[in-house]
Amino acid sequence: MQVVKTSDGAGAVEQLRACGRQGSDAEWVSWAIGRINADYTRSADTHLIPLDLPALPDIAIYLKDESSHPTGSLKHRLARSLFLHALCSGRIGPDTAIVEASSGSTAVSEAYFARMLKLRFVAVVPARTAAEKIEAIEAQGGVCHKVEDPATIYEVAQALAAELGGYYMDQFTYAERATDWRGNNNIAESIFAQMEREPSPIPEWIVCGAGTGGTSATLGRFVRYHCHASRICVADPEASVFHRHWSDPRVTTVAGACSLIEGIGRPRAEPSFIPSVVDRMEIVGDAASIAAARALSQRLGRRVGGSTGTNLVACARLAAEMARAGRRGSIVTLLCDSGDRYASTIFSDAWLRARDLDIAPDLKAIESFFDTGDYRM
């Protein structure tokens, strides 16, 4: 089908409404699962990168580089699992239009798999989503339907799927159950396999963010199932509800401005976020996340996204705490996606000025951590 690209996706969505229909075909499902599994077989695992920290000789920090997936982010794993879960549950057929609510990266990955299976794909995204992510979704053949209020993406996506006779993938509900957390080439199993020959092979901490909560659920369940001593820390933006919900389960929503860090932090406690498998939450301001992303980008010689900066701030706090207590060990975190997707946002000084965001103090703090091993913000 020819995809019509418009500024708000309305023209393309109308085209999809005109021809969408539900289908089910056992042979096609078998073919589709085979296509996805073949794609996985062709793919290499992502690297585990040690961070150079001479000031902390007894503490090692590793970055699991999820930006090297074909669609450039951690969400590639999630999209694959969501498609397989939906296919095996009988929810997707050869003519099913796929609809997803997303801040961008999951939609990029889902568009990739939808194109692989020759399925139509619509992403319902907040209007403020980085232009680079919109372009990436469209490059995979997807259509973007923008909404002004990010809190409405769920309802809009569900309504569009119903109108198209399609399927709302609903990553926020199915992320924690679509992945086999016991170990089936998931991210947790990969981390522990890659750590086997390191000086401290069982990490003291594994640090991740929460967008759906699926990654922290997978990591936490895997650690408990295999009786590892590792603890799970979720790095969460200040504006997010997750850290509030973790402290008090009665808090399920938060009002006010959203975080500037795309992909993590939500105004609603998502069904896939499982507080009971999280050992600690670290609250990180947007300025600190952006400063850390920029500082780490300089050290690696390539840009990393804002959520990676959020993770790094949490790692810095944990590492400094371990050093003060005289503890040895390792910390593993995620390099979630490439910073090239945020060239017009967090890597733009003009963008920061327009939001009156001063990252200089936080930049000084994270650089001091690299130099001294201490973090004081």
Coordinates of C-alpha atoms in Angstrom, one line a residue, residues 74 164 222 331 338 361-362:
L74 CA 16.4 -1.2 23.4
L164 CA -9.3 0.2 11.3
F222 CA 15.3 -13.1 36.1
I331 CA 27.2 -2.0 38.0
S338 CA 21.6 6.8 19.9
P361 CA 26.0 22.7 37.3
D362 CA 25.0 19.1 36.5

